[in-house]
């Protein structure tokens, strides 16, 4: 645990990342990424079971934890979202960062750290014009990537400092190499965001940094399960066994990665949330919200209920909302979704 002085220094370091006008030095960035990968690869088996290869698997198992949990929806370059959350005192008399430091709270992010959405539309259009002329790091793309890299740094610093209490799940936008395979699909929404970000990193930093961010992505967990709820990036497409989720990065189970990160609205099979919670933990509630995710934007509302109320979609890109969940207590979306 950090002292008060150390914690305030840490808080300032996080805030300074937003103010930075440049990009991390390549060698420093490599060292930082390597450390962040090492932290993920050495998580405790008590809450992150090992897969068949002896590496940390895709499941976070907090079924015996009674800590309150803050669920953070898709970030998409909004470093202000994370900083505002850490300073917030809407959950206790202390700030979230102070509670995190004292082990009194847990944060689970549903993924999608990067790629500004509609708020960045004009910037993407300008960046595309540069990219089509083989200018991969023009002014507009630099503006986009400053946000993205700052978010990566904040996420990784929080994970490195509070490995058991801060967790970031893999989303579909974590696919930094823009690959199609391993449960990933190449990404484009407004323009060719996935390839444009890949080309930027390759030009500015080279293949070594690109590789390290890819390794970091492949080291992220896919799903977190608690005593009465679970979290993944997207609505579960199908029903997956505990063994499948733990071994999601093994060749035989990569369909689980796609099924928990890419599911479109109305695409999931019937009743997958309750069935999955039963598979992962051994029990399922008969009513109330039991599975949280983001992925698809919710417009003009804080949340959307799907699967007869068993799935709560928490991602309004125009707002900074989080869900506050206490294991074993009934979740009330009207009261427990907090606007920062």
mmCIF file of C-alpha atoms in Angstrom:
data_model
loop_
_atom_site.group_PDB
_atom_site.id
_atom_site.type_symbol
_atom_site.label_atom_id
_atom_site.label_comp_id
_atom_site.label_asym_id
_atom_site.label_seq_id
_atom_site.Cartn_x
_atom_site.Cartn_y
_atom_site.Cartn_z
ATOM 1 C CA UNK A 1 0.000 0.000 0.000
ATOM 2 C CA UNK A 2 1.264 3.456 -0.878
ATOM 3 C CA UNK A 3 1.695 6.130 1.775
ATOM 4 C CA UNK A 4 -0.430 9.270 1.450
ATOM 5 C CA UNK A 5 2.519 11.126 -0.025
ATOM 6 C CA UNK A 6 3.276 8.336 -2.486
ATOM 7 C CA UNK A 7 -0.377 8.098 -3.472
ATOM 8 C CA UNK A 8 -0.621 11.803 -4.256
ATOM 9 C CA UNK A 9 2.532 11.551 -6.340
ATOM 10 C CA UNK A 10 1.018 8.587 -8.169
ATOM 11 C CA UNK A 11 -2.211 10.525 -8.745
ATOM 12 C CA UNK A 12 -0.245 13.441 -10.199
ATOM 13 C CA UNK A 13 1.726 11.105 -12.464
ATOM 14 C CA UNK A 14 -1.559 9.806 -13.887
ATOM 15 C CA UNK A 15 -2.851 13.323 -14.464
ATOM 16 C CA UNK A 16 0.391 14.378 -16.116
ATOM 17 C CA UNK A 17 -0.132 11.733 -18.781
ATOM 18 C CA UNK A 18 -3.172 13.643 -20.018
ATOM 19 C CA UNK A 19 -1.219 16.903 -20.200
ATOM 20 C CA UNK A 20 1.716 15.456 -22.106
ATOM 21 C CA UNK A 21 2.259 17.062 -25.510
ATOM 22 C CA UNK A 22 4.509 14.287 -26.778
ATOM 23 C CA UNK A 23 4.795 10.523 -26.839
ATOM 24 C CA UNK A 24 6.711 8.188 -24.540
ATOM 25 C CA UNK A 25 10.336 7.547 -25.422
ATOM 26 C CA UNK A 26 10.593 4.267 -27.351
ATOM 27 C CA UNK A 27 13.011 2.513 -24.987
ATOM 28 C CA UNK A 28 11.118 3.698 -21.890
ATOM 29 C CA UNK A 29 7.846 2.571 -23.454
ATOM 30 C CA UNK A 30 9.279 -0.870 -24.150
ATOM 31 C CA UNK A 31 10.409 -1.249 -20.543
ATOM 32 C CA UNK A 32 7.007 -0.075 -19.295
ATOM 33 C CA UNK A 33 5.112 -2.470 -21.584
ATOM 34 C CA UNK A 34 7.351 -5.354 -20.585
ATOM 35 C CA UNK A 35 6.665 -4.672 -16.907
ATOM 36 C CA UNK A 36 2.915 -4.484 -17.565
ATOM 37 C CA UNK A 37 2.983 -7.833 -19.370
ATOM 38 C CA UNK A 38 4.934 -9.384 -16.499
ATOM 39 C CA UNK A 39 2.310 -8.210 -13.987
ATOM 40 C CA UNK A 40 -0.486 -9.799 -16.039
ATOM 41 C CA UNK A 41 1.431 -13.016 -16.587
ATOM 42 C CA UNK A 42 2.061 -13.408 -12.860
ATOM 43 C CA UNK A 43 -1.416 -12.825 -11.458
ATOM 44 C CA UNK A 44 -2.384 -15.005 -8.530
ATOM 45 C CA UNK A 45 -3.810 -18.397 -9.436
ATOM 46 C CA UNK A 46 -6.225 -18.015 -6.511
ATOM 47 C CA UNK A 47 -8.312 -15.612 -8.614
ATOM 48 C CA UNK A 48 -6.930 -16.179 -12.123
ATOM 49 C CA UNK A 49 -6.689 -19.954 -12.733
ATOM 50 C CA UNK A 50 -3.918 -21.245 -14.972
ATOM 51 C CA UNK A 51 -4.694 -22.677 -18.391
ATOM 52 C CA UNK A 52 -3.522 -25.991 -19.849
ATOM 53 C CA UNK A 53 -0.188 -24.474 -20.792
ATOM 54 C CA UNK A 54 0.481 -23.281 -17.251
ATOM 55 C CA UNK A 55 -0.142 -19.618 -18.098
ATOM 56 C CA UNK A 56 -2.783 -17.335 -16.612
ATOM 57 C CA UNK A 57 -6.147 -18.069 -18.194
ATOM 58 C CA UNK A 58 -9.022 -15.943 -19.411
ATOM 59 C CA UNK A 59 -11.132 -16.097 -16.227
ATOM 60 C CA UNK A 60 -11.034 -13.880 -13.153
ATOM 61 C CA UNK A 61 -12.772 -15.773 -10.345
ATOM 62 C CA UNK A 62 -13.874 -13.533 -7.485
ATOM 63 C CA UNK A 63 -16.834 -15.675 -6.500
ATOM 64 C CA UNK A 64 -15.793 -15.538 -2.833
ATOM 65 C CA UNK A 65 -15.018 -11.811 -2.758
ATOM 66 C CA UNK A 66 -17.316 -9.423 -0.936
ATOM 67 C CA UNK A 67 -15.629 -6.222 -2.088
ATOM 68 C CA UNK A 68 -17.824 -3.663 -3.846
ATOM 69 C CA UNK A 69 -17.044 -3.442 -7.551
ATOM 70 C CA UNK A 70 -17.040 -0.477 -9.921
ATOM 71 C CA UNK A 71 -17.680 -1.609 -13.492
ATOM 72 C CA UNK A 72 -16.279 0.781 -16.112
ATOM 73 C CA UNK A 73 -17.720 0.600 -19.641
ATOM 74 C CA UNK A 74 -15.831 1.163 -22.909
ATOM 75 C CA UNK A 75 -13.237 3.952 -22.594
ATOM 76 C CA UNK A 76 -12.283 4.696 -26.228
ATOM 77 C CA UNK A 77 -9.500 7.157 -25.525
ATOM 78 C CA UNK A 78 -11.376 9.057 -22.803
ATOM 79 C CA UNK A 79 -8.547 9.432 -20.317
ATOM 80 C CA UNK A 80 -10.672 12.057 -18.521
ATOM 81 C CA UNK A 81 -13.177 9.306 -17.732
ATOM 82 C CA UNK A 82 -10.611 7.296 -15.783
ATOM 83 C CA UNK A 83 -9.107 10.307 -14.018
ATOM 84 C CA UNK A 84 -12.524 11.577 -12.998
ATOM 85 C CA UNK A 85 -13.405 8.157 -11.600
ATOM 86 C CA UNK A 86 -10.230 7.970 -9.535
ATOM 87 C CA UNK A 87 -10.936 11.388 -7.966
ATOM 88 C CA UNK A 88 -14.625 10.683 -7.328
ATOM 89 C CA UNK A 89 -15.987 10.511 -3.777
ATOM 90 C CA UNK A 90 -19.451 9.327 -4.814
ATOM 91 C CA UNK A 91 -18.839 5.828 -3.443
ATOM 92 C CA UNK A 92 -17.431 6.597 0.011
ATOM 93 C CA UNK A 93 -15.938 9.439 2.031
ATOM 94 C CA UNK A 94 -12.591 8.752 0.362
ATOM 95 C CA UNK A 95 -11.676 9.009 -3.304
ATOM 96 C CA UNK A 96 -11.829 5.888 -5.455
ATOM 97 C CA UNK A 97 -8.042 5.956 -5.763
ATOM 98 C CA UNK A 98 -7.707 6.052 -1.961
ATOM 99 C CA UNK A 99 -10.126 3.134 -1.567
ATOM 100 C CA UNK A 100 -8.274 1.244 -4.297
ATOM 101 C CA UNK A 101 -4.988 1.814 -2.478
ATOM 102 C CA UNK A 102 -6.449 0.471 0.771
ATOM 103 C CA UNK A 103 -7.963 -2.579 -0.922
ATOM 104 C CA UNK A 104 -11.521 -1.527 -0.104
ATOM 105 C CA UNK A 105 -12.856 -1.600 -3.640
ATOM 106 C CA UNK A 106 -12.343 -3.341 -6.965
ATOM 107 C CA UNK A 107 -12.492 -1.858 -10.453
ATOM 108 C CA UNK A 108 -13.295 -3.958 -13.511
ATOM 109 C CA UNK A 109 -13.110 -2.307 -16.945
ATOM 110 C CA UNK A 110 -14.998 -4.050 -19.749
ATOM 111 C CA UNK A 111 -12.324 -3.250 -22.356
ATOM 112 C CA UNK A 112 -11.966 -1.091 -25.483
ATOM 113 C CA UNK A 113 -9.275 1.301 -24.300
ATOM 114 C CA UNK A 114 -8.688 2.939 -27.664
ATOM 115 C CA UNK A 115 -10.249 4.472 -30.801
ATOM 116 C CA UNK A 116 -12.267 7.629 -30.246
ATOM 117 C CA UNK A 117 -15.852 7.153 -31.370
ATOM 118 C CA UNK A 118 -18.328 9.701 -32.720
ATOM 119 C CA UNK A 119 -16.762 12.567 -30.734
ATOM 120 C CA UNK A 120 -13.612 12.010 -32.853
ATOM 121 C CA UNK A 121 -15.354 11.575 -36.206
ATOM 122 C CA UNK A 122 -13.914 14.716 -37.843
ATOM 123 C CA UNK A 123 -10.458 13.793 -36.589
ATOM 124 C CA UNK A 124 -10.746 10.335 -38.109
ATOM 125 C CA UNK A 125 -11.785 11.796 -41.455
ATOM 126 C CA UNK A 126 -8.752 14.101 -41.479
ATOM 127 C CA UNK A 127 -6.500 11.243 -40.422
ATOM 128 C CA UNK A 128 -7.851 9.044 -43.201
ATOM 129 C CA UNK A 129 -6.906 11.599 -45.846
ATOM 130 C CA UNK A 130 -3.326 11.562 -44.514
ATOM 131 C CA UNK A 131 -3.261 7.772 -44.255
ATOM 132 C CA UNK A 132 -4.395 7.352 -47.864
ATOM 133 C CA UNK A 133 -1.302 9.348 -48.848
ATOM 134 C CA UNK A 134 0.914 7.097 -46.672
ATOM 135 C CA UNK A 135 1.183 9.749 -43.951
ATOM 136 C CA UNK A 136 0.588 7.553 -40.928
ATOM 137 C CA UNK A 137 1.509 9.998 -38.155
ATOM 138 C CA UNK A 138 0.013 13.286 -39.289
ATOM 139 C CA UNK A 139 -1.273 15.929 -36.842
ATOM 140 C CA UNK A 140 -4.798 14.477 -36.548
ATOM 141 C CA UNK A 141 -3.558 10.945 -35.988
ATOM 142 C CA UNK A 142 -1.081 12.209 -33.412
ATOM 143 C CA UNK A 143 -3.977 13.820 -31.554
ATOM 144 C CA UNK A 144 -5.880 10.514 -31.604
ATOM 145 C CA UNK A 145 -2.912 8.442 -30.507
ATOM 146 C CA UNK A 146 -1.950 10.791 -27.665
ATOM 147 C CA UNK A 147 -5.328 9.985 -26.128
ATOM 148 C CA UNK A 148 -5.006 6.263 -26.797
ATOM 149 C CA UNK A 149 -1.490 5.920 -25.439
ATOM 150 C CA UNK A 150 -2.392 7.979 -22.350
ATOM 151 C CA UNK A 151 -5.290 5.607 -21.665
ATOM 152 C CA UNK A 152 -3.017 2.577 -22.099
ATOM 153 C CA UNK A 153 -0.534 4.105 -19.674
ATOM 154 C CA UNK A 154 -3.164 4.904 -17.017
ATOM 155 C CA UNK A 155 -4.664 1.407 -17.280
ATOM 156 C CA UNK A 156 -1.292 -0.282 -17.055
ATOM 157 C CA UNK A 157 -0.052 1.909 -14.196
ATOM 158 C CA UNK A 158 -3.185 1.138 -12.181
ATOM 159 C CA UNK A 159 -2.836 -2.578 -12.907
ATOM 160 C CA UNK A 160 0.860 -2.570 -12.053
ATOM 161 C CA UNK A 161 0.240 -0.780 -8.751
ATOM 162 C CA UNK A 162 -2.973 -2.554 -7.703
ATOM 163 C CA UNK A 163 -2.857 -5.939 -9.471
ATOM 164 C CA UNK A 164 -5.498 -7.668 -7.327
ATOM 165 C CA UNK A 165 -7.991 -4.797 -7.282
ATOM 166 C CA UNK A 166 -7.788 -3.236 -10.743
ATOM 167 C CA UNK A 167 -8.702 -5.312 -13.787
ATOM 168 C CA UNK A 168 -9.070 -4.592 -17.473
ATOM 169 C CA UNK A 169 -10.830 -7.135 -19.684
ATOM 170 C CA UNK A 170 -10.106 -7.655 -23.350
ATOM 171 C CA UNK A 171 -12.473 -5.942 -25.768
ATOM 172 C CA UNK A 172 -12.619 -6.179 -29.536
ATOM 173 C CA UNK A 173 -10.672 -2.895 -29.931
ATOM 174 C CA UNK A 174 -7.639 -4.304 -28.099
ATOM 175 C CA UNK A 175 -6.641 -5.904 -31.421
ATOM 176 C CA UNK A 176 -3.642 -3.615 -31.990
ATOM 177 C CA UNK A 177 -2.255 -5.552 -34.987
ATOM 178 C CA UNK A 178 -5.684 -5.438 -36.668
ATOM 179 C CA UNK A 179 -5.525 -9.181 -37.193
ATOM 180 C CA UNK A 180 -8.294 -11.513 -38.258
ATOM 181 C CA UNK A 181 -7.769 -14.635 -36.194
ATOM 182 C CA UNK A 182 -7.322 -15.739 -32.568
ATOM 183 C CA UNK A 183 -10.919 -14.651 -31.980
ATOM 184 C CA UNK A 184 -10.225 -11.176 -33.385
ATOM 185 C CA UNK A 185 -11.525 -9.389 -36.449
ATOM 186 C CA UNK A 186 -9.911 -6.450 -38.185
ATOM 187 C CA UNK A 187 -11.712 -3.272 -37.181
ATOM 188 C CA UNK A 188 -13.232 -0.320 -38.992
ATOM 189 C CA UNK A 189 -16.165 1.853 -38.010
ATOM 190 C CA UNK A 190 -15.948 5.337 -39.508
ATOM 191 C CA UNK A 191 -12.737 4.842 -41.452
ATOM 192 C CA UNK A 192 -10.022 2.157 -41.055
ATOM 193 C CA UNK A 193 -9.270 2.777 -37.381
ATOM 194 C CA UNK A 194 -7.646 -0.582 -36.661
ATOM 195 C CA UNK A 195 -5.126 -0.463 -39.471
ATOM 196 C CA UNK A 196 -4.489 3.255 -39.040
ATOM 197 C CA UNK A 197 -3.512 2.786 -35.385
ATOM 198 C CA UNK A 198 -1.371 -0.230 -36.276
ATOM 199 C CA UNK A 199 0.449 1.743 -38.980
ATOM 200 C CA UNK A 200 0.971 4.688 -36.614
ATOM 201 C CA UNK A 201 2.629 2.525 -33.951
ATOM 202 C CA UNK A 202 4.758 0.737 -36.521
ATOM 203 C CA UNK A 203 5.981 4.035 -37.990
ATOM 204 C CA UNK A 204 6.510 5.939 -34.727
ATOM 205 C CA UNK A 205 7.820 3.081 -32.576
ATOM 206 C CA UNK A 206 8.540 0.071 -34.789
ATOM 207 C CA UNK A 207 7.599 -3.588 -34.630
ATOM 208 C CA UNK A 208 9.028 -4.202 -31.151
ATOM 209 C CA UNK A 209 6.508 -1.916 -29.425
ATOM 210 C CA UNK A 210 3.703 -3.196 -31.646
ATOM 211 C CA UNK A 211 4.602 -6.743 -30.641
ATOM 212 C CA UNK A 212 4.653 -5.890 -26.933
ATOM 213 C CA UNK A 213 1.205 -4.281 -27.045
ATOM 214 C CA UNK A 214 -0.032 -7.374 -28.877
ATOM 215 C CA UNK A 215 1.423 -9.619 -26.161
ATOM 216 C CA UNK A 216 -0.247 -7.424 -23.537
ATOM 217 C CA UNK A 217 -3.600 -7.886 -25.306
ATOM 218 C CA UNK A 218 -3.135 -11.667 -25.430
ATOM 219 C CA UNK A 219 -2.412 -11.621 -21.675
ATOM 220 C CA UNK A 220 -5.664 -9.869 -20.706
ATOM 221 C CA UNK A 221 -8.487 -11.768 -18.998
ATOM 222 C CA UNK A 222 -11.740 -12.206 -20.874
ATOM 223 C CA UNK A 223 -14.354 -12.526 -18.149
ATOM 224 C CA UNK A 224 -14.764 -11.823 -14.421
ATOM 225 C CA UNK A 225 -17.217 -13.794 -12.302
ATOM 226 C CA UNK A 226 -18.513 -12.843 -8.858
ATOM 227 C CA UNK A 227 -20.986 -14.533 -6.516
ATOM 228 C CA UNK A 228 -24.075 -13.024 -8.159
ATOM 229 C CA UNK A 229 -22.891 -11.373 -11.362
ATOM 230 C CA UNK A 230 -20.292 -11.525 -14.109
ATOM 231 C CA UNK A 231 -18.606 -9.086 -16.483
ATOM 232 C CA UNK A 232 -17.320 -9.394 -20.046
ATOM 233 C CA UNK A 233 -16.843 -6.967 -22.889
ATOM 234 C CA UNK A 234 -19.799 -8.145 -24.949
ATOM 235 C CA UNK A 235 -22.966 -10.133 -24.368
ATOM 236 C CA UNK A 236 -22.058 -13.843 -24.304
ATOM 237 C CA UNK A 237 -22.881 -15.299 -27.720
ATOM 238 C CA UNK A 238 -23.064 -18.897 -26.498
ATOM 239 C CA UNK A 239 -22.703 -20.939 -23.318
ATOM 240 C CA UNK A 240 -19.097 -21.630 -22.339
ATOM 241 C CA UNK A 241 -17.705 -23.941 -19.702
ATOM 242 C CA UNK A 242 -15.297 -22.736 -17.065
ATOM 243 C CA UNK A 243 -12.550 -24.733 -18.776
ATOM 244 C CA UNK A 244 -13.255 -23.044 -22.123
ATOM 245 C CA UNK A 245 -13.015 -19.548 -20.655
ATOM 246 C CA UNK A 246 -9.796 -20.343 -18.784
ATOM 247 C CA UNK A 247 -8.271 -21.792 -21.966
ATOM 248 C CA UNK A 248 -9.709 -19.172 -24.328
ATOM 249 C CA UNK A 249 -6.352 -18.418 -25.952
ATOM 250 C CA UNK A 250 -5.649 -22.067 -26.726
ATOM 251 C CA UNK A 251 -6.311 -23.071 -30.343
ATOM 252 C CA UNK A 252 -9.356 -25.218 -29.523
ATOM 253 C CA UNK A 253 -11.136 -22.446 -27.617
ATOM 254 C CA UNK A 254 -10.477 -19.198 -29.483
ATOM 255 C CA UNK A 255 -14.183 -19.097 -30.406
ATOM 256 C CA UNK A 256 -14.737 -18.011 -26.791
ATOM 257 C CA UNK A 257 -12.703 -14.828 -27.410
ATOM 258 C CA UNK A 258 -14.969 -13.896 -30.307
ATOM 259 C CA UNK A 259 -18.089 -14.884 -28.373
ATOM 260 C CA UNK A 260 -17.300 -12.576 -25.446
ATOM 261 C CA UNK A 261 -15.965 -9.588 -27.393
ATOM 262 C CA UNK A 262 -17.837 -9.333 -30.710
ATOM 263 C CA UNK A 263 -21.503 -10.231 -30.117
ATOM 264 C CA UNK A 264 -23.918 -7.850 -31.836
ATOM 265 C CA UNK A 265 -27.300 -6.856 -30.414
ATOM 266 C CA UNK A 266 -29.877 -9.629 -30.849
ATOM 267 C CA UNK A 267 -27.182 -12.056 -32.000
ATOM 268 C CA UNK A 268 -26.660 -14.058 -28.774
ATOM 269 C CA UNK A 269 -28.275 -17.438 -28.374
ATOM 270 C CA UNK A 270 -31.139 -17.827 -25.925
ATOM 271 C CA UNK A 271 -30.583 -17.147 -22.225
ATOM 272 C CA UNK A 272 -26.782 -17.291 -22.404
ATOM 273 C CA UNK A 273 -26.160 -15.000 -19.412
ATOM 274 C CA UNK A 274 -27.895 -17.110 -16.781
ATOM 275 C CA UNK A 275 -26.613 -20.331 -18.321
ATOM 276 C CA UNK A 276 -23.039 -19.031 -18.348
ATOM 277 C CA UNK A 277 -23.120 -17.876 -14.745
ATOM 278 C CA UNK A 278 -24.292 -21.327 -13.736
ATOM 279 C CA UNK A 279 -21.473 -22.908 -15.763
ATOM 280 C CA UNK A 280 -18.813 -20.592 -14.360
ATOM 281 C CA UNK A 281 -19.908 -20.537 -10.737
ATOM 282 C CA UNK A 282 -22.520 -23.238 -10.243
ATOM 283 C CA UNK A 283 -25.551 -21.121 -9.467
ATOM 284 C CA UNK A 284 -27.730 -18.571 -11.210
ATOM 285 C CA UNK A 285 -30.196 -15.994 -9.954
ATOM 286 C CA UNK A 286 -33.754 -16.316 -11.120
ATOM 287 C CA UNK A 287 -34.272 -12.580 -11.464
ATOM 288 C CA UNK A 288 -32.316 -9.349 -11.702
ATOM 289 C CA UNK A 289 -29.268 -8.359 -13.689
ATOM 290 C CA UNK A 290 -26.477 -10.892 -13.522
ATOM 291 C CA UNK A 291 -24.211 -10.074 -16.491
ATOM 292 C CA UNK A 292 -22.617 -6.701 -17.317
ATOM 293 C CA UNK A 293 -20.996 -5.640 -20.557
ATOM 294 C CA UNK A 294 -20.516 -2.777 -22.974
ATOM 295 C CA UNK A 295 -19.429 -3.087 -26.612
ATOM 296 C CA UNK A 296 -22.535 -1.759 -28.343
ATOM 297 C CA UNK A 297 -23.419 1.877 -27.601
ATOM 298 C CA UNK A 298 -26.602 2.681 -25.702
ATOM 299 C CA UNK A 299 -28.122 5.894 -27.044
ATOM 300 C CA UNK A 300 -30.074 8.427 -24.978
ATOM 301 C CA UNK A 301 -30.010 6.225 -21.867
ATOM 302 C CA UNK A 302 -27.684 5.057 -19.120
ATOM 303 C CA UNK A 303 -28.163 1.379 -19.902
ATOM 304 C CA UNK A 304 -30.071 -1.208 -21.895
ATOM 305 C CA UNK A 305 -31.479 -4.461 -20.540
ATOM 306 C CA UNK A 306 -31.365 -7.534 -22.743
ATOM 307 C CA UNK A 307 -32.104 -11.236 -22.285
ATOM 308 C CA UNK A 308 -35.208 -10.466 -20.198
ATOM 309 C CA UNK A 309 -33.179 -8.375 -17.793
ATOM 310 C CA UNK A 310 -30.293 -10.826 -17.380
ATOM 311 C CA UNK A 311 -27.826 -8.705 -19.358
ATOM 312 C CA UNK A 312 -27.103 -5.040 -18.698
ATOM 313 C CA UNK A 313 -25.447 -3.131 -21.512
ATOM 314 C CA UNK A 314 -23.490 -0.248 -20.001
ATOM 315 C CA UNK A 315 -21.938 1.950 -22.665
ATOM 316 C CA UNK A 316 -23.154 5.433 -23.479
ATOM 317 C CA UNK A 317 -20.160 7.102 -25.192
ATOM 318 C CA UNK A 318 -21.628 10.555 -24.505
ATOM 319 C CA UNK A 319 -21.694 10.045 -20.739
ATOM 320 C CA UNK A 320 -19.325 8.938 -17.988
ATOM 321 C CA UNK A 321 -21.369 6.326 -16.163
ATOM 322 C CA UNK A 322 -20.194 3.380 -14.087
ATOM 323 C CA UNK A 323 -22.038 0.584 -12.303
ATOM 324 C CA UNK A 324 -21.534 0.120 -8.568
ATOM 325 C CA UNK A 325 -22.186 -3.482 -7.576
ATOM 326 C CA UNK A 326 -21.955 -5.175 -4.197
ATOM 327 C CA UNK A 327 -21.744 -8.988 -4.355
ATOM 328 C CA UNK A 328 -24.829 -10.625 -2.910
ATOM 329 C CA UNK A 329 -26.914 -7.455 -2.970
ATOM 330 C CA UNK A 330 -29.672 -6.784 -5.475
ATOM 331 C CA UNK A 331 -28.525 -4.388 -8.177
ATOM 332 C CA UNK A 332 -30.809 -1.473 -8.967
ATOM 333 C CA UNK A 333 -29.755 0.108 -12.278
ATOM 334 C CA UNK A 334 -31.673 3.310 -11.557
ATOM 335 C CA UNK A 335 -29.809 3.841 -8.309
ATOM 336 C CA UNK A 336 -26.544 1.956 -8.788
ATOM 337 C CA UNK A 337 -25.465 3.311 -12.166
ATOM 338 C CA UNK A 338 -23.532 6.414 -11.128
ATOM 339 C CA UNK A 339 -22.863 9.420 -13.332
ATOM 340 C CA UNK A 340 -19.438 10.906 -12.630
#
